[in-house]
Amino acid sequence: MKKSLMALSTALLIGGSTYAQKVTFDEYDLDNGLHVVLHQDNSAPVVITSVMYHVGAKDEQPNRTGFAHFFEHLLFEGTKNIERGEWFKLVTANGGNNNANTTDDRTYYYEVFPSNNLELAIWMESERLMHPVINQIGVDTQNEVVKEEKRLRVDNQPYGNIFKAVKENMFKVHPYRWTTIGEMEHLDAATLEEFQAFNKKFYIPNNAVLVVAGQFDKENAKKWIKEYFGPIKKGPAVERKTYTEAPITKEFRTTWEDPNVQLPMVLATYRTPSMKTRDARVLDMISSYLSDGKSSKLYKKLVDDKKMALQAGAFNNSQEDYGMYLIYGIPMQGKTSDDLIKEIDEEIVKVQTDLISEKDYEKLQNKFENQYVNSNSSVEGIANNLATYYLLYGDINLINTEIDIYRSITREEIREVAKKYLNPNQRMILDYIPAKDKTQN
């Protein structure tokens, strides 16, 4: 977990300003509501076919969590025309690779093939959508797979339950209060009919975007997309509930015990606005300023200079409806969580009071320019970004223009946004500590 936390807080690479070529694309809708995006890139003889569905953990019921992540696995089980266990064999036999991932907001499937296998990729994804086989043997098989994943990545992983501990305390009404992987007892209790109903409700063409990116003939792509995806019936529009959390107006503190850790960690967590807002992007810059790399304010102060923390950092976890801003530290022996919070608060007050230096501001601009270029440096990255900006942001051209938003953020905005969201009365303090009796909280 230490490495993953470091990755979260050092995701932006230092680098000089770089020019990124504009990403060109075509987009259109099929009659069944499927949105199609085509991006041609002849730099390599590969093609990426991906489908992003607007379904994630937040679309589940409180007593049936983990469904979206479960379907990430289940929809590789097979289809009417792809026998059970043959999906991955078919991909690898044709020189490709594939994967999928799930968040609280969406589920994403993709294949990477040599460019001469585009028709195969389009057909396979249409099969996943049109003819999935959801039966008891598949559910039972994937139930065991998901349980093992949870044991490996969460239950037996040091600091593996941090997000569970944070989310269930930061959200009281919004479905963000549970984790993407969910609770195993919910999956165990679910009937086959419940899984089939979930599929019928969310895995429909009018709740998805198909992206084809790479080296391909555009007319052939359109022909195959129409041939394979066109016959799929449109589903009823997905009705989405709106959940409004009451503002946090008073600091509160809670504790989580973890039998897998030997060193305590303290986290200060603030609820923040949707990733679609300008303020969310400003918070991205603030987290980079505070904790991106060993020269960042928190790391240099707490780890290098004062030797108070083994690790320290901050990151802005932005999502479709709300976000969370997390600041964390692992105290060195002889230091307490309160000692770290005091030092962290001093750095936040500086950001809220004084303009960051011109040098630090230029460094931030360079980092975000570099991040933007890197995110569009591969065909896989472009395909993911096109799907995300269309489905979650409602503005696909952000793939070309979001960097302009970051460029336009001023030092004054950084100060004002820190004052708006990062105050002691707006947060939870979580003490994530070794379990006293070796039992899970």
Short mmCIF file of C-alpha atoms in Angstrom, two decimals:
data_model
loop_
_atom_site.label_atom_id
_atom_site.label_comp_id
_atom_site.label_asym_id
_atom_site.label_seq_id
_atom_site.Cartn_x
_atom_site.Cartn_y
_atom_site.Cartn_z
CA MET A 1 0.00 0.00 0.00
CA LYS A 2 2.91 2.30 0.65
CA LYS A 3 3.92 2.00 -2.98
CA SER A 4 0.38 2.57 -4.20
CA LEU A 5 0.01 5.65 -2.03
CA MET A 6 3.28 6.97 -3.35
CA ALA A 7 2.06 6.31 -6.87
CA LEU A 8 -1.10 8.26 -6.20
CA SER A 9 0.82 11.21 -4.87
CA THR A 10 3.56 11.18 -7.52
CA ALA A 11 1.49 10.46 -10.60
CA LEU A 12 2.47 13.73 -12.26
CA LEU A 13 5.94 13.68 -13.76
CA ILE A 14 8.25 16.69 -13.71
CA GLY A 15 9.05 17.95 -17.16
CA GLY A 16 9.23 20.96 -19.39
CA SER A 17 6.32 22.29 -21.40
CA THR A 18 5.64 20.03 -24.34
CA TYR A 19 3.45 20.50 -27.37
CA ALA A 20 0.79 17.85 -27.90
CA GLN A 21 -0.74 17.28 -31.29
CA LYS A 22 -4.51 17.70 -31.46
CA VAL A 23 -6.43 14.45 -31.21
CA THR A 24 -8.80 14.12 -34.16
CA PHE A 25 -11.86 11.88 -34.10
CA ASP A 26 -15.22 11.21 -35.72
CA GLU A 27 -18.32 10.44 -33.69
CA TYR A 28 -21.86 9.35 -34.44
CA ASP A 29 -24.77 7.41 -32.97
CA LEU A 30 -26.34 4.16 -34.08
CA ASP A 31 -30.13 3.96 -34.12
CA ASN A 32 -30.01 1.94 -30.87
CA GLY A 33 -28.28 4.78 -29.04
CA LEU A 34 -24.73 3.41 -29.04
CA HIS A 35 -22.28 6.28 -29.36
CA VAL A 36 -19.36 5.52 -31.66
CA VAL A 37 -15.99 7.32 -31.70
CA LEU A 38 -13.32 6.66 -34.34
CA HIS A 39 -9.72 7.86 -34.02
CA GLN A 40 -7.20 6.99 -36.71
CA ASP A 41 -3.52 6.70 -35.82
CA ASN A 42 -1.17 5.05 -38.30
CA SER A 43 1.94 5.25 -36.13
CA ALA A 44 1.77 1.52 -35.36
CA PRO A 45 -0.09 -1.44 -36.92
CA VAL A 46 -2.41 -1.94 -33.95
CA VAL A 47 -6.04 -1.18 -33.25
CA ILE A 48 -7.84 -0.75 -29.93
CA THR A 49 -11.52 -1.54 -29.63
CA SER A 50 -13.06 -0.49 -26.34
CA VAL A 51 -16.49 -0.14 -24.81
CA MET A 52 -17.20 1.94 -21.72
CA TYR A 53 -20.50 1.38 -19.94
CA HIS A 54 -21.99 4.03 -17.69
CA VAL A 55 -22.33 1.69 -14.74
CA GLY A 56 -20.17 1.49 -11.66
CA ALA A 57 -20.39 0.80 -7.96
CA LYS A 58 -22.62 3.83 -7.42
CA ASP A 59 -25.37 2.16 -9.48
CA GLU A 60 -25.72 -0.76 -7.06
CA GLN A 61 -28.11 -1.38 -4.19
CA PRO A 62 -26.80 -1.03 -0.61
CA ASN A 63 -27.40 -4.75 0.02
CA ARG A 64 -25.94 -5.84 -3.33
CA THR A 65 -22.61 -4.05 -3.55
CA GLY A 66 -19.86 -5.28 -5.85
CA PHE A 67 -22.12 -6.04 -8.83
CA ALA A 68 -20.41 -3.72 -11.34
CA HIS A 69 -16.97 -5.09 -10.50
CA PHE A 70 -18.38 -8.62 -10.59
CA PHE A 71 -19.62 -8.01 -14.13
CA GLU A 72 -16.15 -6.87 -15.13
CA HIS A 73 -15.22 -10.54 -14.60
CA LEU A 74 -18.52 -12.20 -15.49
CA LEU A 75 -18.75 -10.80 -19.02
CA PHE A 76 -15.59 -12.67 -19.99
CA GLU A 77 -17.30 -15.98 -19.20
CA GLY A 78 -18.56 -16.47 -22.72
CA THR A 79 -21.38 -15.66 -25.11
CA LYS A 80 -23.85 -17.46 -27.33
CA ASN A 81 -21.13 -17.82 -29.98
CA ILE A 82 -17.97 -17.84 -27.83
CA GLU A 83 -17.88 -20.89 -25.62
CA ARG A 84 -17.13 -20.63 -21.94
CA GLY A 85 -13.38 -20.34 -21.35
CA GLU A 86 -12.63 -19.49 -24.98
CA TRP A 87 -12.60 -15.67 -24.83
CA PHE A 88 -8.98 -15.23 -23.81
CA LYS A 89 -7.83 -18.07 -26.03
CA LEU A 90 -9.44 -16.40 -29.03
CA VAL A 91 -7.75 -13.09 -28.25
CA THR A 92 -4.27 -14.49 -27.71
CA ALA A 93 -4.51 -16.82 -30.72
CA ASN A 94 -4.98 -13.73 -32.86
CA GLY A 95 -2.06 -11.81 -31.41
CA GLY A 96 -4.05 -9.62 -29.07
CA ASN A 97 -4.50 -8.81 -25.43
CA ASN A 98 -7.46 -7.52 -23.47
CA ASN A 99 -8.56 -6.36 -20.06
CA ALA A 100 -11.25 -4.50 -18.16
CA ASN A 101 -11.55 -2.29 -15.11
CA THR A 102 -14.27 -0.83 -12.93
CA THR A 103 -14.67 2.34 -10.88
CA ASP A 104 -17.50 3.81 -8.87
CA ASP A 105 -18.72 5.50 -12.06
CA ARG A 106 -18.09 3.24 -15.08
CA THR A 107 -16.87 -0.11 -16.42
CA TYR A 108 -14.35 -0.32 -19.28
CA TYR A 109 -13.50 -3.23 -21.57
CA TYR A 110 -10.85 -3.17 -24.30
CA GLU A 111 -8.94 -5.32 -26.78
CA VAL A 112 -5.63 -4.52 -28.47
CA PHE A 113 -5.11 -6.41 -31.73
CA PRO A 114 -2.89 -6.26 -34.79
CA SER A 115 -4.71 -3.91 -37.13
CA ASN A 116 -5.84 -6.72 -39.46
CA ASN A 117 -8.07 -8.12 -36.69
CA LEU A 118 -10.44 -5.17 -36.29
CA GLU A 119 -13.48 -7.11 -37.46
CA LEU A 120 -12.80 -9.81 -34.87
CA ALA A 121 -12.53 -7.21 -32.09
CA ILE A 122 -15.75 -5.47 -33.09
CA TRP A 123 -17.58 -8.78 -33.30
CA MET A 124 -16.34 -9.91 -29.88
CA GLU A 125 -17.45 -6.71 -28.16
CA SER A 126 -20.83 -6.91 -29.88
CA GLU A 127 -21.13 -10.50 -28.64
CA ARG A 128 -20.43 -9.36 -25.09
CA LEU A 129 -23.28 -6.88 -25.40
CA MET A 130 -25.78 -8.89 -27.44
CA HIS A 131 -25.28 -12.49 -26.37
CA PRO A 132 -23.74 -12.74 -22.89
CA VAL A 133 -24.24 -16.08 -21.19
CA ILE A 134 -25.08 -15.41 -17.56
CA ASN A 135 -25.66 -18.74 -15.88
CA GLN A 136 -25.07 -20.25 -12.46
CA ILE A 137 -21.77 -21.93 -13.32
CA GLY A 138 -20.34 -18.60 -14.50
CA VAL A 139 -21.60 -16.76 -11.43
CA ASP A 140 -20.19 -19.41 -9.08
CA THR A 141 -16.83 -19.42 -10.86
CA GLN A 142 -16.39 -15.67 -10.85
CA ASN A 143 -17.61 -15.43 -7.27
CA GLU A 144 -14.56 -17.42 -6.22
CA VAL A 145 -12.30 -15.31 -8.45
CA VAL A 146 -13.57 -12.07 -6.90
CA LYS A 147 -13.24 -13.45 -3.38
CA GLU A 148 -9.62 -14.33 -4.02
CA GLU A 149 -8.98 -10.88 -5.50
CA LYS A 150 -10.48 -9.25 -2.42
CA ARG A 151 -8.38 -11.39 -0.09
CA LEU A 152 -5.23 -10.61 -2.03
CA ARG A 153 -5.71 -6.90 -2.73
CA VAL A 154 -7.78 -5.75 0.23
CA ASP A 155 -8.24 -8.04 3.20
CA ASN A 156 -4.65 -9.30 3.44
CA GLN A 157 -2.95 -6.18 2.07
CA PRO A 158 -1.39 -3.71 4.52
CA TYR A 159 -3.54 -0.55 4.52
CA GLY A 160 -5.87 -2.37 2.09
CA ASN A 161 -9.05 -1.09 3.71
CA ILE A 162 -8.17 2.59 3.72
CA PHE A 163 -10.72 3.53 1.08
CA LYS A 164 -13.42 1.47 2.77
CA ALA A 165 -12.71 3.20 6.07
CA VAL A 166 -12.73 6.64 4.45
CA LYS A 167 -15.74 6.19 2.17
CA GLU A 168 -18.13 4.76 4.74
CA ASN A 169 -17.48 7.75 6.98
CA MET A 170 -17.35 10.50 4.35
CA PHE A 171 -20.61 9.57 2.62
CA LYS A 172 -23.87 8.93 4.44
CA VAL A 173 -26.43 8.84 1.59
CA HIS A 174 -24.45 8.64 -1.66
CA PRO A 175 -23.49 5.18 -2.98
CA TYR A 176 -19.87 6.29 -2.91
CA ARG A 177 -20.06 5.13 0.70
CA TRP A 178 -19.19 1.57 -0.33
CA THR A 179 -16.18 0.21 -2.19
CA THR A 180 -16.03 -0.87 -5.82
CA ILE A 181 -15.16 -4.45 -4.92
CA GLY A 182 -18.12 -4.56 -2.55
CA GLU A 183 -19.01 -7.04 0.14
CA MET A 184 -18.72 -10.76 -0.52
CA GLU A 185 -21.81 -11.63 1.51
CA HIS A 186 -23.85 -9.47 -0.90
CA LEU A 187 -22.59 -11.45 -3.89
CA ASP A 188 -23.17 -14.73 -2.04
CA ALA A 189 -26.77 -13.75 -1.30
CA ALA A 190 -27.58 -12.60 -4.85
CA THR A 191 -29.68 -14.82 -7.08
CA LEU A 192 -28.97 -15.60 -10.71
CA GLU A 193 -32.04 -13.58 -11.63
CA GLU A 194 -30.59 -10.51 -9.89
CA PHE A 195 -27.40 -10.76 -11.95
CA GLN A 196 -29.41 -11.16 -15.14
CA ALA A 197 -31.57 -8.15 -14.26
CA PHE A 198 -28.47 -6.01 -13.60
CA ASN A 199 -27.10 -6.94 -17.01
CA LYS A 200 -30.40 -6.18 -18.74
CA LYS A 201 -30.64 -2.77 -17.07
CA PHE A 202 -27.13 -1.39 -17.58
CA TYR A 203 -25.37 -3.29 -20.38
CA ILE A 204 -27.34 -1.79 -23.21
CA PRO A 205 -26.12 0.17 -26.26
CA ASN A 206 -27.69 3.45 -25.17
CA ASN A 207 -25.67 3.30 -21.93
CA ALA A 208 -22.30 2.86 -23.63
CA VAL A 209 -19.69 4.35 -25.92
CA LEU A 210 -17.65 2.32 -28.42
CA VAL A 211 -14.20 3.63 -29.34
CA VAL A 212 -12.06 2.32 -32.20
CA ALA A 213 -8.57 3.79 -32.24
CA GLY A 214 -5.42 3.00 -34.19
CA GLN A 215 -4.62 1.89 -37.70
CA PHE A 216 -7.77 0.93 -39.59
CA ASP A 217 -9.90 1.73 -42.61
CA LYS A 218 -12.69 4.02 -41.50
CA GLU A 219 -15.30 2.75 -43.96
CA ASN A 220 -14.64 -0.87 -43.02
CA ALA A 221 -14.94 0.03 -39.35
CA LYS A 222 -18.28 1.75 -39.89
CA LYS A 223 -19.56 -1.21 -41.92
CA TRP A 224 -18.60 -3.78 -39.27
CA ILE A 225 -19.93 -1.63 -36.43
CA LYS A 226 -23.28 -1.34 -38.17
CA GLU A 227 -23.31 -5.04 -39.00
CA TYR A 228 -22.48 -6.31 -35.53
CA PHE A 229 -23.74 -3.61 -33.14
CA GLY A 230 -26.64 -2.29 -35.21
CA PRO A 231 -29.03 -5.22 -34.56
CA ILE A 232 -28.69 -4.92 -30.77
CA LYS A 233 -31.90 -3.56 -29.30
CA LYS A 234 -31.99 -0.27 -27.47
CA GLY A 235 -32.77 -0.60 -23.78
CA PRO A 236 -34.95 1.53 -21.51
CA ALA A 237 -33.21 4.75 -20.50
CA VAL A 238 -31.29 4.31 -17.25
CA GLU A 239 -32.87 6.42 -14.53
CA ARG A 240 -30.22 7.81 -12.21
CA LYS A 241 -30.94 9.09 -8.75
CA THR A 242 -29.36 12.25 -7.41
CA TYR A 243 -27.81 12.03 -3.96
CA THR A 244 -26.93 15.16 -2.02
CA GLU A 245 -24.63 14.95 0.97
CA ALA A 246 -25.02 17.44 3.78
CA PRO A 247 -21.89 19.60 4.08
CA ILE A 248 -19.37 18.66 6.73
CA THR A 249 -19.39 21.60 9.13
CA LYS A 250 -17.50 20.18 12.10
CA GLU A 251 -14.34 18.11 12.23
CA PHE A 252 -14.93 14.53 13.36
CA ARG A 253 -12.54 11.73 14.14
CA THR A 254 -12.78 8.00 13.73
CA THR A 255 -10.58 4.91 13.96
CA TRP A 256 -10.06 1.83 11.83
CA GLU A 257 -8.09 -1.19 13.04
CA ASP A 258 -6.14 -3.28 10.52
CA PRO A 259 -4.47 -6.57 11.52
CA ASN A 260 -2.09 -6.29 8.56
CA VAL A 261 -0.27 -3.11 9.62
CA GLN A 262 2.39 -2.46 12.20
CA LEU A 263 2.61 1.30 11.81
CA PRO A 264 -0.34 3.69 12.24
CA MET A 265 -1.37 6.08 9.51
CA VAL A 266 -3.36 9.28 9.91
CA LEU A 267 -5.54 10.74 7.17
CA ALA A 268 -7.29 14.09 6.89
CA THR A 269 -10.10 13.76 4.36
CA TYR A 270 -12.24 16.52 2.84
CA ARG A 271 -15.28 16.13 0.58
CA THR A 272 -14.80 17.95 -2.73
CA PRO A 273 -16.90 18.70 -5.84
CA SER A 274 -17.38 16.71 -9.03
CA MET A 275 -14.39 16.08 -11.29
CA LYS A 276 -16.22 18.07 -13.95
CA THR A 277 -15.79 21.33 -12.03
CA ARG A 278 -12.98 23.83 -12.35
CA ASP A 279 -12.42 23.64 -8.59
CA ALA A 280 -11.62 19.92 -8.87
CA ARG A 281 -8.81 20.74 -11.30
CA VAL A 282 -7.48 23.41 -8.95
CA LEU A 283 -7.45 20.79 -6.18
CA ASP A 284 -5.41 18.56 -8.49
CA MET A 285 -2.81 21.30 -8.65
CA ILE A 286 -2.86 21.81 -4.89
CA SER A 287 -2.24 18.12 -4.24
CA SER A 288 0.66 18.18 -6.69
CA TYR A 289 2.10 21.24 -4.98
CA LEU A 290 1.84 19.63 -1.55
CA SER A 291 3.00 16.11 -2.26
CA ASP A 292 4.22 15.43 -5.79
CA GLY A 293 7.73 14.09 -5.43
CA LYS A 294 10.47 14.42 -2.86
CA SER A 295 10.76 18.17 -3.38
CA SER A 296 7.08 18.74 -2.55
CA LYS A 297 6.14 20.72 0.54
CA LEU A 298 4.82 17.89 2.70
CA TYR A 299 7.43 15.29 1.80
CA LYS A 300 10.35 17.67 2.18
CA LYS A 301 9.11 19.01 5.49
CA LEU A 302 7.82 15.88 7.21
CA VAL A 303 10.06 13.18 5.76
CA ASP A 304 13.32 14.86 4.80
CA ASP A 305 13.76 17.90 7.03
CA LYS A 306 11.98 17.13 10.30
CA LYS A 307 12.16 13.32 10.09
CA MET A 308 8.64 13.15 11.53
CA ALA A 309 7.06 10.82 8.99
CA LEU A 310 8.02 7.68 7.15
CA GLN A 311 5.70 8.75 4.33
CA ALA A 312 3.43 11.72 3.67
CA GLY A 313 1.37 12.95 0.77
CA ALA A 314 -1.92 14.21 -0.60
CA PHE A 315 -4.12 13.38 -3.55
CA ASN A 316 -7.41 14.52 -5.00
CA ASN A 317 -9.68 11.56 -5.71
CA SER A 318 -12.09 13.10 -8.23
CA GLN A 319 -15.25 11.30 -9.33
CA GLU A 320 -18.38 11.99 -11.32
CA ASP A 321 -20.60 13.24 -8.48
CA TYR A 322 -18.24 14.08 -5.61
CA GLY A 323 -14.56 13.83 -4.86
CA MET A 324 -12.42 13.35 -1.79
CA TYR A 325 -9.21 15.16 -0.97
CA LEU A 326 -6.95 13.00 1.20
CA ILE A 327 -3.81 13.98 3.07
CA TYR A 328 -1.95 11.16 4.81
CA GLY A 329 1.13 10.47 6.87
CA ILE A 330 2.81 7.60 8.72
CA PRO A 331 4.43 8.96 11.89
CA MET A 332 7.99 8.02 12.77
CA GLN A 333 8.57 6.39 16.15
CA GLY A 334 8.22 9.00 18.88
CA LYS A 335 5.84 11.13 16.82
CA THR A 336 2.04 11.05 16.92
CA SER A 337 -0.74 11.49 14.42
CA ASP A 338 -1.56 14.83 16.03
CA ASP A 339 2.03 15.96 15.48
CA LEU A 340 1.67 15.28 11.76
CA ILE A 341 -1.75 16.94 11.50
CA LYS A 342 -0.34 20.08 13.11
CA GLU A 343 2.48 20.28 10.57
CA ILE A 344 0.14 19.49 7.67
CA ASP A 345 -2.26 22.23 8.75
CA GLU A 346 0.58 24.73 8.78
CA GLU A 347 1.31 23.98 5.13
CA ILE A 348 -2.36 24.23 4.16
CA VAL A 349 -2.67 27.59 5.93
CA LYS A 350 0.31 28.84 3.92
CA VAL A 351 -1.47 27.90 0.68
CA GLN A 352 -4.65 29.57 1.94
CA THR A 353 -2.85 32.74 2.97
CA ASP A 354 0.03 33.36 0.58
CA LEU A 355 0.34 33.03 -3.16
CA ILE A 356 2.60 30.15 -4.10
CA SER A 357 5.88 31.34 -5.62
CA GLU A 358 6.19 32.01 -9.35
CA LYS A 359 8.80 29.25 -9.50
CA ASP A 360 6.46 26.69 -7.89
CA TYR A 361 3.62 27.84 -10.15
CA GLU A 362 5.73 27.36 -13.26
CA LYS A 363 6.76 23.94 -12.01
CA LEU A 364 3.09 22.99 -11.60
CA GLN A 365 2.29 24.16 -15.12
CA ASN A 366 5.13 22.07 -16.49
CA LYS A 367 3.99 19.00 -14.59
CA PHE A 368 0.42 19.21 -15.84
CA GLU A 369 1.55 19.87 -19.38
CA ASN A 370 3.71 16.77 -19.15
CA GLN A 371 0.87 14.70 -17.69
CA TYR A 372 -1.44 15.79 -20.48
CA VAL A 373 1.05 14.84 -23.17
CA ASN A 374 1.73 11.48 -21.53
CA SER A 375 -1.97 10.64 -21.24
CA ASN A 376 -2.33 11.02 -25.02
CA SER A 377 1.02 9.48 -25.95
CA SER A 378 -0.38 6.03 -26.72
CA VAL A 379 -3.37 4.84 -28.72
CA GLU A 380 -4.60 2.99 -25.63
CA GLY A 381 -4.49 6.20 -23.61
CA ILE A 382 -6.33 8.15 -26.29
CA ALA A 383 -9.07 5.50 -26.54
CA ASN A 384 -9.59 5.59 -22.77
CA ASN A 385 -9.65 9.39 -22.70
CA LEU A 386 -12.12 9.66 -25.57
CA ALA A 387 -14.50 7.26 -23.83
CA THR A 388 -14.12 8.96 -20.45
CA TYR A 389 -14.58 12.52 -21.65
CA TYR A 390 -17.66 11.56 -23.65
CA LEU A 391 -19.35 9.33 -21.08
CA LEU A 392 -18.49 10.95 -17.75
CA TYR A 393 -17.73 14.57 -18.59
CA GLY A 394 -20.22 15.06 -21.41
CA ASP A 395 -17.60 16.88 -23.47
CA ILE A 396 -15.45 14.63 -25.63
CA ASN A 397 -13.35 17.54 -26.92
CA LEU A 398 -11.85 17.94 -23.44
CA ILE A 399 -9.25 15.52 -24.77
CA ASN A 400 -7.89 18.58 -26.56
CA THR A 401 -9.00 21.44 -24.32
CA GLU A 402 -8.73 20.31 -20.70
CA ILE A 403 -5.07 21.32 -20.61
CA ASP A 404 -6.21 24.88 -21.36
CA ILE A 405 -8.25 24.81 -18.15
CA TYR A 406 -5.16 23.85 -16.14
CA ARG A 407 -3.09 26.47 -17.96
CA SER A 408 -5.61 29.16 -17.04
CA ILE A 409 -5.64 28.39 -13.31
CA THR A 410 -4.00 31.25 -11.44
CA ARG A 411 -2.06 31.44 -8.21
CA GLU A 412 -4.95 33.42 -6.77
CA GLU A 413 -7.37 30.59 -7.61
CA ILE A 414 -5.13 28.09 -5.88
CA ARG A 415 -5.25 30.20 -2.73
CA GLU A 416 -9.04 30.68 -2.90
CA VAL A 417 -9.89 27.03 -3.56
CA ALA A 418 -7.68 25.95 -0.65
CA LYS A 419 -9.61 28.39 1.55
CA LYS A 420 -12.92 27.07 0.21
CA TYR A 421 -12.44 23.33 0.79
CA LEU A 422 -9.47 22.56 3.04
CA ASN A 423 -10.55 23.83 6.44
CA PRO A 424 -10.47 21.85 9.73
CA ASN A 425 -14.26 22.10 10.18
CA GLN A 426 -14.80 20.42 6.78
CA ARG A 427 -12.92 17.19 7.37
CA MET A 428 -12.64 13.79 8.96
CA ILE A 429 -9.49 12.69 10.77
CA LEU A 430 -9.02 8.94 10.41
CA ASP A 431 -6.60 7.06 12.63
CA TYR A 432 -5.76 3.88 10.73
CA ILE A 433 -4.04 1.75 13.33
CA PRO A 434 -2.77 -1.79 13.98
CA ALA A 435 -5.52 -4.06 15.29
CA LYS A 436 -5.29 -4.56 19.00
CA ASP A 437 -6.89 -8.00 18.99
CA LYS A 438 -5.98 -9.06 15.43
CA THR A 439 -9.59 -8.92 14.31
CA GLN A 440 -11.06 -6.88 11.50
CA ASN A 441 -12.92 -3.74 12.46
#
